[in-house]
């Protein structure tokens, strides 16, 4: 998948995966790698920008501490005036006699007005590299196929007419251009929740890296409904390091959660220990 075998950092809740990844950044910097030669990416702002904040570094010092979309946006040299905004989607929905209530949060299930549902299914299709009909069959819910198809066709034509792109276009254009990120070290956090499109992006972006570190926990993969491809994370080839001690989960909740999680057949078996505290479990 990558040209170099990655180091995979695994661990249950509270075992300090992000702390470990940040310590790797500090170690690389101590060995002479400049921070601008290190990429730290995730699909969430909290992970990507939180790492920079925890290290007390500036954006200028760490230009590649970014979300995957922001990384593509910056590397492609784009401006915000080239990107679709809320009003454009409202206009498209209105043209089709639908309503649209603001941006679709792609970290939350499709719900609400028809325009929101249509856009969520379209994004699901593109992020999972599926045909839109297949995505609708898997993820369509109550939306009518012909309404979805009209929305999809109109969206494509509208973007072409006004010469704008959306956030998923950024990833697709990055991949098509075979653009790389000129860094020595790449760190991918929360990797269990990357979509097939995002995995493809990382392999293109970091194909020339000397070192790749990937952190995550397949047991905490919660975005499969939105296209996350946890199987790719589970099947990664590389050196695995399992963090053994949780600093968050007390013994009693740990015991309950451990019994449940071990019923999952396709997972990475990880032995780790709860914090030295009983805690409590209440059944409602």
mmCIF file of N, CA and C in Angstrom, residues 156-263:
data_model
loop_
_atom_site.group_PDB
_atom_site.id
_atom_site.type_symbol
_atom_site.label_atom_id
_atom_site.label_comp_id
_atom_site.label_asym_id
_atom_site.label_seq_id
_atom_site.Cartn_x
_atom_site.Cartn_y
_atom_site.Cartn_z
ATOM 1 N N UNK A 156 -23.317 18.251 -10.548
ATOM 2 C CA UNK A 156 -22.156 18.173 -11.453
ATOM 3 C C UNK A 156 -22.188 19.297 -12.486
ATOM 4 N N UNK A 157 -23.361 19.505 -13.084
ATOM 5 C CA UNK A 157 -23.485 20.538 -14.105
ATOM 6 C C UNK A 157 -23.308 21.927 -13.518
ATOM 7 N N UNK A 158 -23.866 22.138 -12.330
ATOM 8 C CA UNK A 158 -23.766 23.440 -11.667
ATOM 9 C C UNK A 158 -22.300 23.779 -11.382
ATOM 10 N N UNK A 159 -21.559 22.833 -10.841
ATOM 11 C CA UNK A 159 -20.150 23.086 -10.533
ATOM 12 C C UNK A 159 -19.369 23.403 -11.805
ATOM 13 N N UNK A 160 -19.715 22.718 -12.876
ATOM 14 C CA UNK A 160 -19.039 22.973 -14.147
ATOM 15 C C UNK A 160 -19.384 24.371 -14.667
ATOM 16 N N UNK A 161 -20.653 24.741 -14.554
ATOM 17 C CA UNK A 161 -21.092 26.039 -15.072
ATOM 18 C C UNK A 161 -20.467 27.208 -14.323
ATOM 19 N N UNK A 162 -20.376 27.102 -12.995
ATOM 20 C CA UNK A 162 -19.869 28.220 -12.185
ATOM 21 C C UNK A 162 -18.378 28.072 -11.875
ATOM 22 N N UNK A 163 -17.764 26.971 -12.378
ATOM 23 C CA UNK A 163 -16.322 26.742 -12.207
ATOM 24 C C UNK A 163 -15.921 26.705 -10.734
ATOM 25 N N UNK A 164 -16.648 25.898 -9.962
ATOM 26 C CA UNK A 164 -16.349 25.713 -8.549
ATOM 27 C C UNK A 164 -16.157 24.223 -8.267
ATOM 28 N N UNK A 165 -15.504 23.925 -7.149
ATOM 29 C CA UNK A 165 -15.343 22.535 -6.726
ATOM 30 C C UNK A 165 -15.835 22.395 -5.294
ATOM 31 N N UNK A 166 -16.039 21.159 -4.855
ATOM 32 C CA UNK A 166 -16.408 20.913 -3.470
ATOM 33 C C UNK A 166 -15.241 20.240 -2.747
ATOM 34 N N UNK A 167 -15.449 19.902 -1.480
ATOM 35 C CA UNK A 167 -14.350 19.371 -0.670
ATOM 36 C C UNK A 167 -13.884 17.997 -1.154
ATOM 37 N N UNK A 168 -14.793 17.174 -1.631
ATOM 38 C CA UNK A 168 -14.385 15.859 -2.131
ATOM 39 C C UNK A 168 -13.645 15.988 -3.452
ATOM 40 N N UNK A 169 -14.028 16.992 -4.261
ATOM 41 C CA UNK A 169 -13.269 17.267 -5.491
ATOM 42 C C UNK A 169 -11.796 17.509 -5.181
ATOM 43 N N UNK A 170 -11.528 18.164 -4.049
ATOM 44 C CA UNK A 170 -10.133 18.456 -3.678
ATOM 45 C C UNK A 170 -9.333 17.162 -3.578
ATOM 46 N N UNK A 171 -9.917 16.162 -2.899
ATOM 47 C CA UNK A 171 -9.213 14.891 -2.736
ATOM 48 C C UNK A 171 -9.045 14.190 -4.079
ATOM 49 N N UNK A 172 -10.104 14.200 -4.882
ATOM 50 C CA UNK A 172 -10.045 13.531 -6.177
ATOM 51 C C UNK A 172 -9.032 14.197 -7.107
ATOM 52 N N UNK A 173 -8.992 15.515 -7.117
ATOM 53 C CA UNK A 173 -8.041 16.236 -7.960
ATOM 54 C C UNK A 173 -6.608 15.980 -7.499
ATOM 55 N N UNK A 174 -6.412 15.933 -6.194
ATOM 56 C CA UNK A 174 -5.094 15.641 -5.642
ATOM 57 C C UNK A 174 -4.615 14.275 -6.124
ATOM 58 N N UNK A 175 -5.472 13.282 -6.033
ATOM 59 C CA UNK A 175 -5.123 11.927 -6.449
ATOM 60 C C UNK A 175 -4.849 11.868 -7.950
ATOM 61 N N UNK A 176 -5.719 12.485 -8.737
ATOM 62 C CA UNK A 176 -5.570 12.468 -10.197
ATOM 63 C C UNK A 176 -4.270 13.130 -10.646
ATOM 64 N N UNK A 177 -3.863 14.173 -9.914
ATOM 65 C CA UNK A 177 -2.636 14.893 -10.283
ATOM 66 C C UNK A 177 -1.379 14.169 -9.827
ATOM 67 N N UNK A 178 -1.568 13.109 -8.996
ATOM 68 C CA UNK A 178 -0.443 12.357 -8.427
ATOM 69 C C UNK A 178 0.523 13.278 -7.690
ATOM 70 N N UNK A 179 -0.060 14.259 -7.021
ATOM 71 C CA UNK A 179 0.724 15.221 -6.252
ATOM 72 C C UNK A 179 1.245 14.573 -4.975
ATOM 73 N N UNK A 180 2.471 14.892 -4.603
ATOM 74 C CA UNK A 180 3.027 14.384 -3.350
ATOM 75 C C UNK A 180 3.245 15.539 -2.376
ATOM 76 N N UNK A 181 3.381 15.183 -1.104
ATOM 77 C CA UNK A 181 3.733 16.157 -0.069
ATOM 78 C C UNK A 181 5.217 15.979 0.230
ATOM 79 N N UNK A 182 5.972 17.035 0.072
ATOM 80 C CA UNK A 182 7.428 16.952 0.191
ATOM 81 C C UNK A 182 7.844 16.991 1.665
ATOM 82 N N UNK A 183 7.706 15.840 2.316
ATOM 83 C CA UNK A 183 8.102 15.701 3.718
ATOM 84 C C UNK A 183 8.900 14.406 3.871
ATOM 85 N N UNK A 184 9.592 14.312 4.985
ATOM 86 C CA UNK A 184 10.372 13.105 5.275
ATOM 87 C C UNK A 184 9.595 12.103 6.118
ATOM 88 N N UNK A 185 8.721 12.639 6.979
ATOM 89 C CA UNK A 185 7.972 11.805 7.921
ATOM 90 C C UNK A 185 6.491 12.135 7.804
ATOM 91 N N UNK A 186 5.653 11.105 7.735
ATOM 92 C CA UNK A 186 4.201 11.303 7.702
ATOM 93 C C UNK A 186 3.558 10.544 8.852
ATOM 94 N N UNK A 187 2.658 11.221 9.548
ATOM 95 C CA UNK A 187 1.927 10.622 10.656
ATOM 96 C C UNK A 187 0.433 10.752 10.365
ATOM 97 N N UNK A 188 -0.258 9.633 10.413
ATOM 98 C CA UNK A 188 -1.700 9.608 10.143
ATOM 99 C C UNK A 188 -2.405 9.183 11.423
ATOM 100 N N UNK A 189 -3.224 10.065 11.978
ATOM 101 C CA UNK A 189 -3.915 9.791 13.238
ATOM 102 C C UNK A 189 -5.367 9.420 12.962
ATOM 103 N N UNK A 190 -5.969 8.679 13.900
ATOM 104 C CA UNK A 190 -7.373 8.242 13.792
ATOM 105 C C UNK A 190 -7.632 7.516 12.473
ATOM 106 N N UNK A 191 -6.689 6.688 12.097
ATOM 107 C CA UNK A 191 -6.733 6.056 10.775
ATOM 108 C C UNK A 191 -7.861 5.047 10.623
ATOM 109 N N UNK A 192 -8.421 4.578 11.723
ATOM 110 C CA UNK A 192 -9.515 3.609 11.618
ATOM 111 C C UNK A 192 -10.750 4.204 10.935
ATOM 112 N N UNK A 193 -10.829 5.525 10.866
ATOM 113 C CA UNK A 193 -12.014 6.174 10.307
ATOM 114 C C UNK A 193 -11.778 6.782 8.922
ATOM 115 N N UNK A 194 -10.676 6.431 8.270
ATOM 116 C CA UNK A 194 -10.452 6.925 6.912
ATOM 117 C C UNK A 194 -11.321 6.158 5.915
ATOM 118 N N UNK A 195 -11.789 6.866 4.904
ATOM 119 C CA UNK A 195 -12.559 6.239 3.829
ATOM 120 C C UNK A 195 -11.614 5.689 2.764
ATOM 121 N N UNK A 196 -12.097 4.834 1.854
ATOM 122 C CA UNK A 196 -11.236 4.368 0.757
ATOM 123 C C UNK A 196 -10.611 5.513 -0.043
ATOM 124 N N UNK A 197 -11.366 6.589 -0.268
ATOM 125 C CA UNK A 197 -10.816 7.733 -0.998
ATOM 126 C C UNK A 197 -9.689 8.385 -0.207
ATOM 127 N N UNK A 198 -9.852 8.502 1.099
ATOM 128 C CA UNK A 198 -8.819 9.114 1.928
ATOM 129 C C UNK A 198 -7.580 8.223 2.039
ATOM 130 N N UNK A 199 -7.781 6.909 2.105
ATOM 131 C CA UNK A 199 -6.633 6.004 2.091
ATOM 132 C C UNK A 199 -5.850 6.163 0.778
ATOM 133 N N UNK A 200 -6.584 6.265 -0.322
ATOM 134 C CA UNK A 200 -5.937 6.441 -1.625
ATOM 135 C C UNK A 200 -5.143 7.734 -1.651
ATOM 136 N N UNK A 201 -5.703 8.781 -1.073
ATOM 137 C CA UNK A 201 -5.011 10.070 -0.996
ATOM 138 C C UNK A 201 -3.698 9.947 -0.238
ATOM 139 N N UNK A 202 -3.709 9.268 0.907
ATOM 140 C CA UNK A 202 -2.485 9.166 1.716
ATOM 141 C C UNK A 202 -1.388 8.399 0.986
ATOM 142 N N UNK A 203 -1.773 7.371 0.219
ATOM 143 C CA UNK A 203 -0.740 6.600 -0.490
ATOM 144 C C UNK A 203 -0.105 7.421 -1.604
ATOM 145 N N UNK A 204 -0.877 8.326 -2.204
ATOM 146 C CA UNK A 204 -0.324 9.225 -3.220
ATOM 147 C C UNK A 204 0.525 10.307 -2.563
ATOM 148 N N UNK A 205 -0.030 10.938 -1.525
ATOM 149 C CA UNK A 205 0.637 12.079 -0.887
ATOM 150 C C UNK A 205 1.977 11.702 -0.272
ATOM 151 N N UNK A 206 2.057 10.511 0.313
ATOM 152 C CA UNK A 206 3.238 10.154 1.100
ATOM 153 C C UNK A 206 4.063 9.033 0.472
ATOM 154 N N UNK A 207 3.969 8.882 -0.845
ATOM 155 C CA UNK A 207 4.684 7.776 -1.492
ATOM 156 C C UNK A 207 6.196 7.956 -1.453
ATOM 157 N N UNK A 208 6.675 9.193 -1.267
ATOM 158 C CA UNK A 208 8.120 9.429 -1.220
ATOM 159 C C UNK A 208 8.656 9.595 0.192
ATOM 160 N N UNK A 209 7.813 9.360 1.212
ATOM 161 C CA UNK A 209 8.242 9.535 2.603
ATOM 162 C C UNK A 209 9.243 8.468 3.020
ATOM 163 N N UNK A 210 10.142 8.862 3.904
ATOM 164 C CA UNK A 210 11.096 7.906 4.460
ATOM 165 C C UNK A 210 10.481 7.083 5.587
ATOM 166 N N UNK A 211 9.581 7.704 6.344
ATOM 167 C CA UNK A 211 8.956 7.035 7.486
ATOM 168 C C UNK A 211 7.472 7.390 7.540
ATOM 169 N N UNK A 212 6.662 6.386 7.857
ATOM 170 C CA UNK A 212 5.227 6.601 8.012
ATOM 171 C C UNK A 212 4.770 5.949 9.311
ATOM 172 N N UNK A 213 4.047 6.710 10.120
ATOM 173 C CA UNK A 213 3.481 6.217 11.368
ATOM 174 C C UNK A 213 1.963 6.359 11.280
ATOM 175 N N UNK A 214 1.253 5.306 11.658
ATOM 176 C CA UNK A 214 -0.203 5.306 11.557
ATOM 177 C C UNK A 214 -0.800 4.910 12.905
ATOM 178 N N UNK A 215 -1.636 5.780 13.462
ATOM 179 C CA UNK A 215 -2.238 5.515 14.761
ATOM 180 C C UNK A 215 -3.733 5.323 14.662
ATOM 181 N N UNK A 216 -4.267 4.440 15.498
ATOM 182 C CA UNK A 216 -5.710 4.242 15.523
ATOM 183 C C UNK A 216 -6.097 3.040 16.353
ATOM 184 N N UNK A 217 -7.388 2.775 16.377
ATOM 185 C CA UNK A 217 -7.933 1.641 17.123
ATOM 186 C C UNK A 217 -9.168 1.148 16.384
ATOM 187 N N UNK A 218 -9.072 -0.030 15.777
ATOM 188 C CA UNK A 218 -10.209 -0.556 15.020
ATOM 189 C C UNK A 218 -11.443 -0.764 15.889
ATOM 190 N N UNK A 219 -11.258 -0.969 17.194
ATOM 191 C CA UNK A 219 -12.401 -1.137 18.093
ATOM 192 C C UNK A 219 -13.174 0.168 18.301
ATOM 193 N N UNK A 220 -12.577 1.287 17.916
ATOM 194 C CA UNK A 220 -13.249 2.576 18.046
ATOM 195 C C UNK A 220 -13.672 3.137 16.687
ATOM 196 N N UNK A 221 -13.780 2.273 15.690
ATOM 197 C CA UNK A 221 -14.223 2.702 14.366
ATOM 198 C C UNK A 221 -15.737 2.911 14.390
ATOM 199 N N UNK A 222 -16.171 4.152 14.256
ATOM 200 C CA UNK A 222 -17.596 4.464 14.410
ATOM 201 C C UNK A 222 -18.203 5.114 13.167
ATOM 202 N N UNK A 223 -17.432 5.231 12.089
ATOM 203 C CA UNK A 223 -17.934 5.937 10.912
ATOM 204 C C UNK A 223 -18.115 5.044 9.689
ATOM 205 N N UNK A 224 -18.328 3.753 9.906
ATOM 206 C CA UNK A 224 -18.512 2.857 8.759
ATOM 207 C C UNK A 224 -19.731 3.257 7.942
ATOM 208 N N UNK A 225 -20.795 3.727 8.608
ATOM 209 C CA UNK A 225 -22.009 4.168 7.902
ATOM 210 C C UNK A 225 -21.702 5.325 6.951
ATOM 211 N N UNK A 226 -20.601 6.044 7.232
ATOM 212 C CA UNK A 226 -20.238 7.193 6.409
ATOM 213 C C UNK A 226 -19.121 6.866 5.416
ATOM 214 N N UNK A 227 -18.792 5.574 5.310
ATOM 215 C CA UNK A 227 -17.814 5.159 4.318
ATOM 216 C C UNK A 227 -16.452 4.793 4.861
ATOM 217 N N UNK A 228 -16.249 4.902 6.172
ATOM 218 C CA UNK A 228 -14.941 4.563 6.737
ATOM 219 C C UNK A 228 -14.607 3.102 6.443
ATOM 220 N N UNK A 229 -13.348 2.859 6.115
ATOM 221 C CA UNK A 229 -12.889 1.533 5.697
ATOM 222 C C UNK A 229 -11.955 0.966 6.756
ATOM 223 N N UNK A 230 -12.535 0.430 7.825
ATOM 224 C CA UNK A 230 -11.719 -0.074 8.928
ATOM 225 C C UNK A 230 -10.934 -1.318 8.517
ATOM 226 N N UNK A 231 -11.417 -2.058 7.503
ATOM 227 C CA UNK A 231 -10.712 -3.272 7.077
ATOM 228 C C UNK A 231 -9.315 -2.954 6.542
ATOM 229 N N UNK A 232 -9.186 -1.834 5.838
ATOM 230 C CA UNK A 232 -7.858 -1.439 5.359
ATOM 231 C C UNK A 232 -6.919 -1.217 6.533
ATOM 232 N N UNK A 233 -7.430 -0.566 7.569
ATOM 233 C CA UNK A 233 -6.603 -0.333 8.762
ATOM 234 C C UNK A 233 -6.224 -1.659 9.423
ATOM 235 N N UNK A 234 -7.182 -2.557 9.565
ATOM 236 C CA UNK A 234 -6.925 -3.850 10.201
ATOM 237 C C UNK A 234 -5.868 -4.641 9.437
ATOM 238 N N UNK A 235 -5.902 -4.556 8.109
ATOM 239 C CA UNK A 235 -5.028 -5.384 7.265
ATOM 240 C C UNK A 235 -3.706 -4.713 6.893
ATOM 241 N N UNK A 236 -3.426 -3.548 7.458
ATOM 242 C CA UNK A 236 -2.160 -2.874 7.153
ATOM 243 C C UNK A 236 -0.973 -3.761 7.494
ATOM 244 N N UNK A 237 0.010 -3.755 6.611
ATOM 245 C CA UNK A 237 1.241 -4.496 6.847
ATOM 246 C C UNK A 237 2.311 -3.535 7.364
ATOM 247 N N UNK A 238 2.944 -3.906 8.449
ATOM 248 C CA UNK A 238 3.984 -3.063 9.024
ATOM 249 C C UNK A 238 4.286 -3.514 10.442
ATOM 250 N N UNK A 239 5.140 -2.758 11.111
ATOM 251 C CA UNK A 239 5.493 -3.089 12.494
ATOM 252 C C UNK A 239 4.421 -2.530 13.426
ATOM 253 N N UNK A 240 3.818 -3.397 14.216
ATOM 254 C CA UNK A 240 2.751 -2.982 15.119
ATOM 255 C C UNK A 240 3.261 -2.791 16.536
ATOM 256 N N UNK A 241 2.830 -1.687 17.140
ATOM 257 C CA UNK A 241 3.139 -1.435 18.538
ATOM 258 C C UNK A 241 1.826 -1.205 19.271
ATOM 259 N N UNK A 242 1.539 -2.049 20.252
ATOM 260 C CA UNK A 242 0.291 -1.946 21.011
ATOM 261 C C UNK A 242 0.569 -1.257 22.338
ATOM 262 N N UNK A 243 -0.166 -0.190 22.606
ATOM 263 C CA UNK A 243 -0.042 0.520 23.873
ATOM 264 C C UNK A 243 -0.851 -0.226 24.932
ATOM 265 N N UNK A 244 -0.242 -0.514 26.049
ATOM 266 C CA UNK A 244 -0.790 -1.497 26.995
ATOM 267 C C UNK A 244 -1.633 -0.923 28.132
ATOM 268 N N UNK A 245 -1.506 0.362 28.439
ATOM 269 C CA UNK A 245 -2.128 0.886 29.657
ATOM 270 C C UNK A 245 -3.111 2.005 29.362
ATOM 271 N N UNK A 246 -4.378 1.789 29.741
ATOM 272 C CA UNK A 246 -5.366 2.859 29.622
ATOM 273 C C UNK A 246 -5.289 3.762 30.842
ATOM 274 N N UNK A 247 -5.319 5.054 30.603
ATOM 275 C CA UNK A 247 -5.328 6.034 31.693
ATOM 276 C C UNK A 247 -6.710 6.651 31.853
ATOM 277 N N UNK A 248 -7.698 6.065 31.159
ATOM 278 C CA UNK A 248 -9.043 6.628 31.170
ATOM 279 C C UNK A 248 -10.101 5.659 31.686
ATOM 280 N N UNK A 249 -9.973 4.358 31.345
ATOM 281 C CA UNK A 249 -11.051 3.401 31.605
ATOM 282 C C UNK A 249 -10.815 2.639 32.908
ATOM 283 N N UNK A 250 -11.718 2.790 33.912
ATOM 284 C CA UNK A 250 -11.596 2.022 35.171
ATOM 285 C C UNK A 250 -11.897 0.538 34.961
ATOM 286 N N UNK A 251 -11.632 -0.270 35.984
ATOM 287 C CA UNK A 251 -11.711 -1.724 35.857
ATOM 288 C C UNK A 251 -13.105 -2.241 35.489
ATOM 289 N N UNK A 252 -14.141 -1.811 36.216
ATOM 290 C CA UNK A 252 -15.472 -2.387 35.991
ATOM 291 C C UNK A 252 -16.028 -2.060 34.597
ATOM 292 N N UNK A 253 -15.981 -0.807 34.154
ATOM 293 C CA UNK A 253 -16.398 -0.545 32.770
ATOM 294 C C UNK A 253 -15.539 -1.290 31.752
ATOM 295 N N UNK A 254 -14.250 -1.413 32.038
ATOM 296 C CA UNK A 254 -13.334 -2.126 31.144
ATOM 297 C C UNK A 254 -13.775 -3.579 30.972
ATOM 298 N N UNK A 255 -14.131 -4.238 32.080
ATOM 299 C CA UNK A 255 -14.528 -5.648 32.027
ATOM 300 C C UNK A 255 -15.767 -5.850 31.161
ATOM 301 N N UNK A 256 -16.749 -4.952 31.312
ATOM 302 C CA UNK A 256 -17.968 -5.044 30.510
ATOM 303 C C UNK A 256 -17.655 -4.816 29.032
ATOM 304 N N UNK A 257 -16.905 -3.739 28.750
ATOM 305 C CA UNK A 257 -16.573 -3.403 27.362
ATOM 306 C C UNK A 257 -15.730 -4.494 26.715
ATOM 307 N N UNK A 258 -14.824 -5.093 27.481
ATOM 308 C CA UNK A 258 -13.936 -6.115 26.935
ATOM 309 C C UNK A 258 -14.715 -7.354 26.514
ATOM 310 N N UNK A 259 -15.723 -7.725 27.275
ATOM 311 C CA UNK A 259 -16.554 -8.890 26.927
ATOM 312 C C UNK A 259 -17.322 -8.634 25.632
ATOM 313 N N UNK A 260 -17.788 -7.402 25.477
ATOM 314 C CA UNK A 260 -18.554 -7.067 24.270
ATOM 315 C C UNK A 260 -17.659 -7.030 23.037
ATOM 316 N N UNK A 261 -16.504 -6.350 23.170
ATOM 317 C CA UNK A 261 -15.645 -6.137 22.009
ATOM 318 C C UNK A 261 -15.024 -7.440 21.512
ATOM 319 N N UNK A 262 -14.854 -8.412 22.392
ATOM 320 C CA UNK A 262 -14.249 -9.677 21.982
ATOM 321 C C UNK A 262 -15.204 -10.551 21.176
ATOM 322 N N UNK A 263 -16.472 -10.132 21.080
ATOM 323 C CA UNK A 263 -17.423 -10.844 20.234
ATOM 324 C C UNK A 263 -17.252 -10.473 18.761
#
